[in-house]
């Protein structure tokens, strides 16, 4: 009797593992086109963000940077006291 119980447990575990493997593979194959499109879209977003960041890089001279900082501080103080 113990032998048949053990055989049934092993058989059940093999069936469960086989069904899990089959389910995983069917999901992978079924959603593969959608996953590839999503990955391609994500790559295009990353490349466009990199191009935008490269376009924003510029160099300022020391006097230009001081002027920019003073203008930003002026606007910050003005907006703060306007409330």
Tab-separated table of N, CA and C in Angstrom:
chain	number	residue	atom	x	y	z
A	1	UNK	N	0.818	-1.194	0.000
A	1	UNK	CA	0.000	0.000	0.000
A	1	UNK	C	0.862	1.259	0.000
A	2	UNK	N	1.956	1.234	0.756
A	2	UNK	CA	2.824	2.394	0.804
A	2	UNK	C	3.472	2.651	-0.548
A	3	UNK	N	3.702	1.600	-1.260
A	3	UNK	CA	4.325	1.734	-2.562
A	3	UNK	C	3.402	2.467	-3.538
A	4	UNK	N	2.132	2.161	-3.557
A	4	UNK	CA	1.193	2.825	-4.471
A	4	UNK	C	0.989	4.283	-4.084
A	5	UNK	N	1.037	4.593	-2.809
A	5	UNK	CA	0.900	5.990	-2.367
A	5	UNK	C	2.098	6.797	-2.860
A	6	UNK	N	3.283	6.216	-2.721
A	6	UNK	CA	4.497	6.890	-3.177
A	6	UNK	C	4.500	7.057	-4.691
A	7	UNK	N	4.060	6.041	-5.424
A	7	UNK	CA	3.974	6.136	-6.883
A	7	UNK	C	2.989	7.221	-7.299
A	8	UNK	N	1.862	7.319	-6.622
A	8	UNK	CA	0.873	8.353	-6.939
A	8	UNK	C	1.419	9.750	-6.661
A	9	UNK	N	2.166	9.903	-5.589
A	9	UNK	CA	2.743	11.210	-5.262
A	9	UNK	C	3.770	11.623	-6.305
A	10	UNK	N	4.597	10.684	-6.711
A	10	UNK	CA	5.599	10.989	-7.736
A	10	UNK	C	4.927	11.323	-9.059
A	11	UNK	N	3.914	10.563	-9.422
A	11	UNK	CA	3.187	10.797	-10.663
A	11	UNK	C	2.508	12.173	-10.624
A	12	UNK	N	1.925	12.516	-9.498
A	12	UNK	CA	1.270	13.823	-9.375
A	12	UNK	C	2.274	14.959	-9.493
A	13	UNK	N	3.431	14.813	-8.872
A	13	UNK	CA	4.433	15.871	-8.950
A	13	UNK	C	4.977	16.021	-10.371
A	14	UNK	N	5.129	14.905	-11.090
A	14	UNK	CA	5.580	14.983	-12.482
A	14	UNK	C	4.532	15.674	-13.341
A	15	UNK	N	3.271	15.379	-13.107
A	15	UNK	CA	2.188	16.019	-13.866
A	15	UNK	C	2.148	17.515	-13.584
A	16	UNK	N	2.308	17.895	-12.310
A	16	UNK	CA	2.275	19.316	-11.953
A	16	UNK	C	3.454	20.048	-12.579
A	17	UNK	N	4.651	19.500	-12.490
A	17	UNK	CA	5.818	20.140	-13.093
A	17	UNK	C	5.702	20.230	-14.611
A	18	UNK	N	5.163	19.191	-15.237
A	18	UNK	CA	4.963	19.222	-16.682
A	18	UNK	C	3.958	20.278	-17.095
A	19	UNK	N	2.884	20.409	-16.322
A	19	UNK	CA	1.877	21.416	-16.668
A	19	UNK	C	2.414	22.827	-16.454
A	20	UNK	N	3.230	23.025	-15.418
A	20	UNK	CA	3.845	24.334	-15.215
A	20	UNK	C	4.790	24.688	-16.362
A	21	UNK	N	5.574	23.721	-16.795
A	21	UNK	CA	6.493	23.960	-17.920
A	21	UNK	C	5.715	24.266	-19.195
A	22	UNK	N	4.653	23.508	-19.439
A	22	UNK	CA	3.840	23.750	-20.624
A	22	UNK	C	3.187	25.129	-20.570
A	23	UNK	N	2.676	25.520	-19.417
A	23	UNK	CA	2.064	26.846	-19.271
A	23	UNK	C	3.067	27.962	-19.491
A	24	UNK	N	4.261	27.809	-18.949
A	24	UNK	CA	5.296	28.824	-19.134
A	24	UNK	C	5.661	28.966	-20.607
A	25	UNK	N	5.868	27.839	-21.269
A	25	UNK	CA	6.242	27.892	-22.688
A	25	UNK	C	5.129	28.468	-23.549
A	26	UNK	N	3.888	28.122	-23.241
A	26	UNK	CA	2.784	28.660	-24.042
A	26	UNK	C	2.659	30.173	-23.851
A	27	UNK	N	2.882	30.662	-22.633
A	27	UNK	CA	2.847	32.108	-22.419
A	27	UNK	C	4.004	32.799	-23.125
A	28	UNK	N	5.182	32.218	-23.051
A	28	UNK	CA	6.341	32.802	-23.731
A	28	UNK	C	6.115	32.880	-25.240
A	29	UNK	N	5.631	31.803	-25.820
A	29	UNK	CA	5.418	31.793	-27.267
A	29	UNK	C	4.229	32.648	-27.673
A	30	UNK	N	3.205	32.682	-26.846
A	30	UNK	CA	2.012	33.454	-27.176
A	30	UNK	C	2.227	34.952	-27.102
A	31	UNK	N	3.012	35.396	-26.114
A	31	UNK	CA	3.218	36.827	-25.919
A	31	UNK	C	4.541	37.326	-26.472
A	32	UNK	N	5.267	36.486	-27.167
A	32	UNK	CA	6.574	36.875	-27.690
A	32	UNK	C	6.504	38.091	-28.624
A	33	UNK	N	5.551	38.157	-29.561
A	33	UNK	CA	5.501	39.349	-30.431
A	33	UNK	C	5.235	40.637	-29.648
A	34	UNK	N	4.384	40.555	-28.629
A	34	UNK	CA	4.081	41.741	-27.836
A	34	UNK	C	5.286	42.157	-26.998
A	35	UNK	N	5.998	41.180	-26.454
A	35	UNK	CA	7.183	41.480	-25.666
A	35	UNK	C	8.279	42.096	-26.524
A	36	UNK	N	8.438	41.600	-27.737
A	36	UNK	CA	9.456	42.161	-28.625
A	36	UNK	C	9.112	43.598	-29.007
A	37	UNK	N	7.831	43.864	-29.264
A	37	UNK	CA	7.427	45.235	-29.582
A	37	UNK	C	7.654	46.163	-28.400
A	38	UNK	N	7.344	45.687	-27.198
A	38	UNK	CA	7.550	46.503	-26.003
A	38	UNK	C	9.030	46.777	-25.771
A	39	UNK	N	9.880	45.795	-25.972
A	39	UNK	CA	11.316	45.992	-25.813
A	39	UNK	C	11.857	46.960	-26.851
A	40	UNK	N	11.365	46.856	-28.083
A	40	UNK	CA	11.808	47.764	-29.142
A	40	UNK	C	11.375	49.196	-28.822
A	41	UNK	N	10.153	49.370	-28.327
A	41	UNK	CA	9.661	50.689	-27.959
A	41	UNK	C	10.489	51.268	-26.816
A	42	UNK	N	10.818	50.432	-25.838
A	42	UNK	CA	11.621	50.891	-24.706
A	42	UNK	C	13.015	51.311	-25.155
A	43	UNK	N	13.607	50.540	-26.072
A	43	UNK	CA	14.920	50.905	-26.595
A	43	UNK	C	14.868	52.225	-27.352
A	44	UNK	N	13.784	52.452	-28.114
A	44	UNK	CA	13.676	53.709	-28.861
A	44	UNK	C	13.508	54.892	-27.912
A	45	UNK	N	12.772	54.685	-26.812
A	45	UNK	CA	12.631	55.755	-25.828
A	45	UNK	C	13.963	56.087	-25.178
A	46	UNK	N	14.728	55.070	-24.845
A	46	UNK	CA	16.025	55.299	-24.218
A	46	UNK	C	16.984	56.021	-25.156
A	47	UNK	N	16.968	55.638	-26.422
A	47	UNK	CA	17.877	56.293	-27.373
A	47	UNK	C	17.461	57.745	-27.605
A	48	UNK	N	16.158	58.021	-27.641
A	48	UNK	CA	15.720	59.402	-27.839
A	48	UNK	C	16.047	60.250	-26.616
A	49	UNK	N	15.958	59.666	-25.419
A	49	UNK	CA	16.328	60.406	-24.215
A	49	UNK	C	17.821	60.703	-24.199
A	50	UNK	N	18.624	59.762	-24.673
A	50	UNK	CA	20.064	59.995	-24.725
A	50	UNK	C	20.395	61.105	-25.707
A	51	UNK	N	19.688	61.148	-26.834
A	51	UNK	CA	19.929	62.208	-27.819
A	51	UNK	C	19.523	63.561	-27.248
A	52	UNK	N	18.421	63.598	-26.512
A	52	UNK	CA	17.991	64.858	-25.916
A	52	UNK	C	18.988	65.328	-24.865
A	53	UNK	N	19.504	64.399	-24.077
A	53	UNK	CA	20.473	64.784	-23.049
A	53	UNK	C	21.761	65.278	-23.685
A	54	UNK	N	22.163	64.673	-24.776
A	54	UNK	CA	23.376	65.125	-25.462
A	54	UNK	C	23.169	66.504	-26.069
A	55	UNK	N	21.959	66.801	-26.503
A	55	UNK	CA	21.675	68.103	-27.084
A	55	UNK	C	21.632	69.205	-26.049
A	56	UNK	N	21.366	68.866	-24.792
A	56	UNK	CA	21.280	69.876	-23.750
A	56	UNK	C	22.631	70.249	-23.147
A	57	UNK	N	23.638	69.500	-23.469
A	57	UNK	CA	24.958	69.781	-22.909
A	57	UNK	C	25.572	70.957	-23.669
A	58	UNK	N	25.938	71.984	-22.924
A	58	UNK	CA	26.598	73.129	-23.527
A	58	UNK	C	27.559	73.704	-22.504
A	59	UNK	N	28.466	74.492	-22.981
A	59	UNK	CA	29.458	75.063	-22.069
A	59	UNK	C	29.203	76.555	-21.911
A	60	UNK	N	29.397	77.011	-20.691
A	60	UNK	CA	29.248	78.432	-20.393
A	60	UNK	C	30.579	78.957	-19.881
A	61	UNK	N	30.838	80.194	-20.218
A	61	UNK	CA	32.015	80.825	-19.631
A	61	UNK	C	31.692	81.187	-18.184
A	62	UNK	N	32.688	81.596	-17.449
A	62	UNK	CA	32.491	81.924	-16.043
A	62	UNK	C	31.526	83.091	-15.885
A	63	UNK	N	31.666	84.123	-16.700
A	63	UNK	CA	30.787	85.293	-16.585
A	63	UNK	C	29.355	84.934	-16.987
A	64	UNK	N	29.207	84.083	-17.996
A	64	UNK	CA	27.868	83.665	-18.405
A	64	UNK	C	27.203	82.842	-17.318
A	65	UNK	N	27.950	81.977	-16.661
A	65	UNK	CA	27.367	81.165	-15.596
A	65	UNK	C	26.967	82.030	-14.409
A	66	UNK	N	27.779	83.049	-14.087
A	66	UNK	CA	27.414	83.958	-12.991
A	66	UNK	C	26.143	84.720	-13.336
A	67	UNK	N	26.028	85.167	-14.569
A	67	UNK	CA	24.839	85.886	-14.996
A	67	UNK	C	23.610	84.990	-14.918
A	68	UNK	N	23.737	83.757	-15.356
A	68	UNK	CA	22.628	82.815	-15.306
A	68	UNK	C	22.193	82.549	-13.873
A	69	UNK	N	23.135	82.360	-12.987
A	69	UNK	CA	22.812	82.115	-11.579
A	69	UNK	C	22.129	83.324	-10.967
A	70	UNK	N	22.620	84.518	-11.268
A	70	UNK	CA	21.999	85.717	-10.694
A	70	UNK	C	20.576	85.901	-11.219
A	71	UNK	N	20.337	85.604	-12.498
A	71	UNK	CA	18.983	85.706	-13.043
A	71	UNK	C	18.047	84.689	-12.400
A	72	UNK	N	18.535	83.481	-12.208
A	72	UNK	CA	17.709	82.470	-11.565
A	72	UNK	C	17.375	82.850	-10.131
A	73	UNK	N	18.350	83.350	-9.411
A	73	UNK	CA	18.094	83.777	-8.033
A	73	UNK	C	17.115	84.939	-7.983
A	74	UNK	N	17.248	85.868	-8.922
A	74	UNK	CA	16.337	87.008	-8.961
A	74	UNK	C	14.898	86.546	-9.177
A	75	UNK	N	14.696	85.646	-10.134
A	75	UNK	CA	13.351	85.161	-10.406
A	75	UNK	C	12.813	84.331	-9.251
A	76	UNK	N	13.677	83.565	-8.611
A	76	UNK	CA	13.239	82.766	-7.477
A	76	UNK	C	12.788	83.670	-6.334
A	77	UNK	N	13.559	84.701	-6.034
A	77	UNK	CA	13.195	85.618	-4.947
A	77	UNK	C	11.938	86.397	-5.293
A	78	UNK	N	11.813	86.829	-6.524
A	78	UNK	CA	10.652	87.604	-6.932
A	78	UNK	C	9.388	86.769	-6.823
A	79	UNK	N	9.445	85.503	-7.317
A	79	UNK	CA	8.285	84.623	-7.250
A	79	UNK	C	7.950	84.258	-5.817
A	80	UNK	N	8.946	84.171	-5.004
A	80	UNK	CA	8.716	83.789	-3.607
A	80	UNK	C	7.999	84.908	-2.854
A	81	UNK	N	8.357	86.138	-3.129
A	81	UNK	CA	7.733	87.252	-2.415
A	81	UNK	C	6.433	87.694	-3.046
A	82	UNK	N	6.126	87.229	-4.225
A	82	UNK	CA	4.874	87.595	-4.881
A	82	UNK	C	3.689	86.862	-4.267
A	83	UNK	N	3.956	85.747	-3.594
A	83	UNK	CA	2.858	84.967	-2.994
A	83	UNK	C	2.311	85.707	-1.860
